[in-house]
Amino acid sequence: MEGKRRGYAWAFFAGVCAALAAVSAKAFPSSLHWRWQFFKYGLVISCNMVMWGCHVNSLKLLSSLQATVMNFATNFLASGIAGFILFREPLSSQWFLGAFLILLGVFVLSKSSIEKKMSSD
């Protein structure tokens, strides 16, 4: 059970790093000096490298479906919240409905895998 928690934590951090990559790409406008552009792309690449490392670690502890869904859900939610806070992007009721359905799906997947594992033991 402890391994699953660590797996979900790795998948969560992978999603956060993916969202940070998207935020860092949007945070610096294209009109900046080439040095800032170099920094911007370096930050995007670094965030993606850390994200892939976290995702691989989550795949060692979870099924590929669980790791990928958790990574996607965290990325979606963190990107939406960051867009709302940092870039003043509106969040529609459809976004909140989608976020709720994604969270519900993550919950169902996590519970079904636990129940399946317990019944097979």
PDB file of C-alpha atoms in Angstrom:
ATOM      1  CA  MET A   1       0.000   0.000   0.000  1.00  0.00           C
ATOM      2  CA  GLU A   2       2.889   2.354   0.769  1.00  0.00           C
ATOM      3  CA  GLY A   3       4.250   1.768  -2.738  1.00  0.00           C
ATOM      4  CA  LYS A   4       0.948   2.866  -4.258  1.00  0.00           C
ATOM      5  CA  ARG A   5       1.001   6.098  -2.267  1.00  0.00           C
ATOM      6  CA  ARG A   6       4.514   6.832  -3.458  1.00  0.00           C
ATOM      7  CA  GLY A   7       3.448   5.991  -7.000  1.00  0.00           C
ATOM      8  CA  TYR A   8       0.565   8.432  -6.833  1.00  0.00           C
ATOM      9  CA  ALA A   9       2.893  11.053  -5.332  1.00  0.00           C
ATOM     10  CA  TRP A  10       5.338  10.597  -8.226  1.00  0.00           C
ATOM     11  CA  ALA A  11       2.466  10.861 -10.731  1.00  0.00           C
ATOM     12  CA  PHE A  12       1.173  13.975  -8.958  1.00  0.00           C
ATOM     13  CA  PHE A  13       4.582  15.675  -9.138  1.00  0.00           C
ATOM     14  CA  ALA A  14       4.890  14.662 -12.791  1.00  0.00           C
ATOM     15  CA  GLY A  15       1.617  16.468 -13.507  1.00  0.00           C
ATOM     16  CA  VAL A  16       2.729  19.542 -11.579  1.00  0.00           C
ATOM     17  CA  CYS A  17       6.016  19.659 -13.510  1.00  0.00           C
ATOM     18  CA  ALA A  18       4.138  19.367 -16.805  1.00  0.00           C
ATOM     19  CA  ALA A  19       1.940  22.294 -15.770  1.00  0.00           C
ATOM     20  CA  LEU A  20       5.033  24.296 -14.770  1.00  0.00           C
ATOM     21  CA  ALA A  21       6.489  23.678 -18.220  1.00  0.00           C
ATOM     22  CA  ALA A  22       3.345  25.072 -19.833  1.00  0.00           C
ATOM     23  CA  VAL A  23       3.267  28.059 -17.482  1.00  0.00           C
ATOM     24  CA  SER A  24       6.931  28.869 -18.089  1.00  0.00           C
ATOM     25  CA  ALA A  25       6.376  28.716 -21.849  1.00  0.00           C
ATOM     26  CA  LYS A  26       3.516  31.182 -21.593  1.00  0.00           C
ATOM     27  CA  ALA A  27       5.049  33.447 -18.939  1.00  0.00           C
ATOM     28  CA  PHE A  28       7.771  34.893 -21.147  1.00  0.00           C
ATOM     29  CA  PRO A  29       6.583  36.749 -24.270  1.00  0.00           C
ATOM     30  CA  SER A  30       8.236  36.067 -27.626  1.00  0.00           C
ATOM     31  CA  SER A  31       9.425  39.658 -27.940  1.00  0.00           C
ATOM     32  CA  LEU A  32      12.059  39.314 -25.200  1.00  0.00           C
ATOM     33  CA  HIS A  33      15.799  39.362 -25.779  1.00  0.00           C
ATOM     34  CA  TRP A  34      17.292  36.114 -27.073  1.00  0.00           C
ATOM     35  CA  ARG A  35      18.896  35.420 -23.671  1.00  0.00           C
ATOM     36  CA  TRP A  36      15.477  35.384 -22.015  1.00  0.00           C
ATOM     37  CA  GLN A  37      14.172  33.176 -24.799  1.00  0.00           C
ATOM     38  CA  PHE A  38      17.066  30.783 -24.150  1.00  0.00           C
ATOM     39  CA  PHE A  39      16.190  30.806 -20.438  1.00  0.00           C
ATOM     40  CA  LYS A  40      12.508  30.235 -21.227  1.00  0.00           C
ATOM     41  CA  TYR A  41      13.154  27.178 -23.403  1.00  0.00           C
ATOM     42  CA  GLY A  42      15.711  25.868 -20.939  1.00  0.00           C
ATOM     43  CA  LEU A  43      13.086  26.097 -18.204  1.00  0.00           C
ATOM     44  CA  VAL A  44      10.504  24.305 -20.356  1.00  0.00           C
ATOM     45  CA  ILE A  45      12.955  21.524 -21.193  1.00  0.00           C
ATOM     46  CA  SER A  46      14.074  21.205 -17.564  1.00  0.00           C
ATOM     47  CA  CYS A  47      10.489  20.957 -16.307  1.00  0.00           C
ATOM     48  CA  ASN A  48       9.727  18.308 -18.918  1.00  0.00           C
ATOM     49  CA  MET A  49      12.830  16.308 -18.017  1.00  0.00           C
ATOM     50  CA  VAL A  50      11.843  16.313 -14.341  1.00  0.00           C
ATOM     51  CA  MET A  51       8.284  15.440 -15.333  1.00  0.00           C
ATOM     52  CA  TRP A  52       9.444  12.401 -17.312  1.00  0.00           C
ATOM     53  CA  GLY A  53      11.650  11.273 -14.433  1.00  0.00           C
ATOM     54  CA  CYS A  54       8.715  11.505 -12.017  1.00  0.00           C
ATOM     55  CA  HIS A  55       6.442   9.732 -14.485  1.00  0.00           C
ATOM     56  CA  VAL A  56       8.887   6.865 -14.942  1.00  0.00           C
ATOM     57  CA  ASN A  57       9.148   6.486 -11.167  1.00  0.00           C
ATOM     58  CA  SER A  58       5.348   6.400 -10.906  1.00  0.00           C
ATOM     59  CA  LEU A  59       5.235   3.695 -13.595  1.00  0.00           C
ATOM     60  CA  LYS A  60       7.486   1.519 -11.430  1.00  0.00           C
ATOM     61  CA  LEU A  61       4.889   1.565  -8.625  1.00  0.00           C
ATOM     62  CA  LEU A  62       1.541   1.861 -10.444  1.00  0.00           C
ATOM     63  CA  SER A  63      -0.079   0.459 -13.534  1.00  0.00           C
ATOM     64  CA  SER A  64       0.468   2.523 -16.656  1.00  0.00           C
ATOM     65  CA  LEU A  65      -3.207   3.492 -16.635  1.00  0.00           C
ATOM     66  CA  GLN A  66      -3.139   4.740 -13.033  1.00  0.00           C
ATOM     67  CA  ALA A  67       0.111   6.668 -13.498  1.00  0.00           C
ATOM     68  CA  THR A  68      -0.968   8.275 -16.756  1.00  0.00           C
ATOM     69  CA  VAL A  69      -4.443   9.246 -15.560  1.00  0.00           C
ATOM     70  CA  MET A  70      -3.109  10.747 -12.329  1.00  0.00           C
ATOM     71  CA  ASN A  71      -0.418  12.639 -14.252  1.00  0.00           C
ATOM     72  CA  PHE A  72      -2.989  13.962 -16.738  1.00  0.00           C
ATOM     73  CA  ALA A  73      -5.488  14.941 -14.050  1.00  0.00           C
ATOM     74  CA  THR A  74      -2.896  16.839 -12.038  1.00  0.00           C
ATOM     75  CA  ASN A  75      -1.567  18.555 -15.152  1.00  0.00           C
ATOM     76  CA  PHE A  76      -5.084  19.581 -16.219  1.00  0.00           C
ATOM     77  CA  LEU A  77      -6.055  20.945 -12.817  1.00  0.00           C
ATOM     78  CA  ALA A  78      -2.737  22.679 -12.116  1.00  0.00           C
ATOM     79  CA  SER A  79      -2.648  24.262 -15.589  1.00  0.00           C
ATOM     80  CA  GLY A  80      -6.209  25.528 -15.244  1.00  0.00           C
ATOM     81  CA  ILE A  81      -5.657  26.962 -11.782  1.00  0.00           C
ATOM     82  CA  ALA A  82      -2.328  28.522 -12.792  1.00  0.00           C
ATOM     83  CA  GLY A  83      -3.956  30.069 -15.867  1.00  0.00           C
ATOM     84  CA  PHE A  84      -6.703  31.511 -13.705  1.00  0.00           C
ATOM     85  CA  ILE A  85      -4.328  32.914 -11.063  1.00  0.00           C
ATOM     86  CA  LEU A  86      -1.348  34.008 -13.161  1.00  0.00           C
ATOM     87  CA  PHE A  87      -2.887  34.920 -16.518  1.00  0.00           C
ATOM     88  CA  ARG A  88      -6.424  35.815 -15.454  1.00  0.00           C
ATOM     89  CA  GLU A  89      -7.949  33.233 -17.787  1.00  0.00           C
ATOM     90  CA  PRO A  90     -11.617  32.526 -17.124  1.00  0.00           C
ATOM     91  CA  LEU A  91     -12.722  29.092 -15.928  1.00  0.00           C
ATOM     92  CA  SER A  92     -16.138  28.168 -17.281  1.00  0.00           C
ATOM     93  CA  SER A  93     -18.673  25.843 -15.730  1.00  0.00           C
ATOM     94  CA  GLN A  94     -17.701  23.283 -18.385  1.00  0.00           C
ATOM     95  CA  TRP A  95     -14.123  23.363 -17.087  1.00  0.00           C
ATOM     96  CA  PHE A  96     -15.333  22.689 -13.549  1.00  0.00           C
ATOM     97  CA  LEU A  97     -17.577  19.871 -14.775  1.00  0.00           C
ATOM     98  CA  GLY A  98     -14.640  18.360 -16.658  1.00  0.00           C
ATOM     99  CA  ALA A  99     -12.390  18.729 -13.610  1.00  0.00           C
ATOM    100  CA  PHE A 100     -14.997  16.998 -11.441  1.00  0.00           C
ATOM    101  CA  LEU A 101     -15.346  14.120 -13.911  1.00  0.00           C
ATOM    102  CA  ILE A 102     -11.573  13.722 -14.120  1.00  0.00           C
ATOM    103  CA  LEU A 103     -11.273  13.607 -10.337  1.00  0.00           C
ATOM    104  CA  LEU A 104     -14.127  11.123 -10.182  1.00  0.00           C
ATOM    105  CA  GLY A 105     -12.368   8.954 -12.750  1.00  0.00           C
ATOM    106  CA  VAL A 106      -9.107   9.036 -10.795  1.00  0.00           C
ATOM    107  CA  PHE A 107     -10.986   8.041  -7.649  1.00  0.00           C
ATOM    108  CA  VAL A 108     -12.781   5.160  -9.396  1.00  0.00           C
ATOM    109  CA  LEU A 109      -9.550   3.880 -10.938  1.00  0.00           C
ATOM    110  CA  SER A 110      -7.680   4.020  -7.647  1.00  0.00           C
ATOM    111  CA  LYS A 111     -10.482   2.242  -5.734  1.00  0.00           C
ATOM    112  CA  SER A 112     -11.044  -0.432  -8.369  1.00  0.00           C
ATOM    113  CA  SER A 113      -7.370  -1.367  -8.459  1.00  0.00           C
ATOM    114  CA  ILE A 114      -7.255  -1.655  -4.653  1.00  0.00           C
ATOM    115  CA  GLU A 115     -10.389  -3.808  -4.504  1.00  0.00           C
ATOM    116  CA  LYS A 116      -9.144  -6.015  -7.351  1.00  0.00           C
ATOM    117  CA  LYS A 117      -5.783  -6.510  -5.649  1.00  0.00           C
ATOM    118  CA  MET A 118      -7.412  -7.318  -2.280  1.00  0.00           C
ATOM    119  CA  SER A 119      -9.786  -9.859  -3.830  1.00  0.00           C
ATOM    120  CA  SER A 120      -6.958 -11.643  -5.649  1.00  0.00           C
ATOM    121  CA  ASP A 121      -4.923 -12.062  -2.416  1.00  0.00           C
TER     122      ASP A 121
END
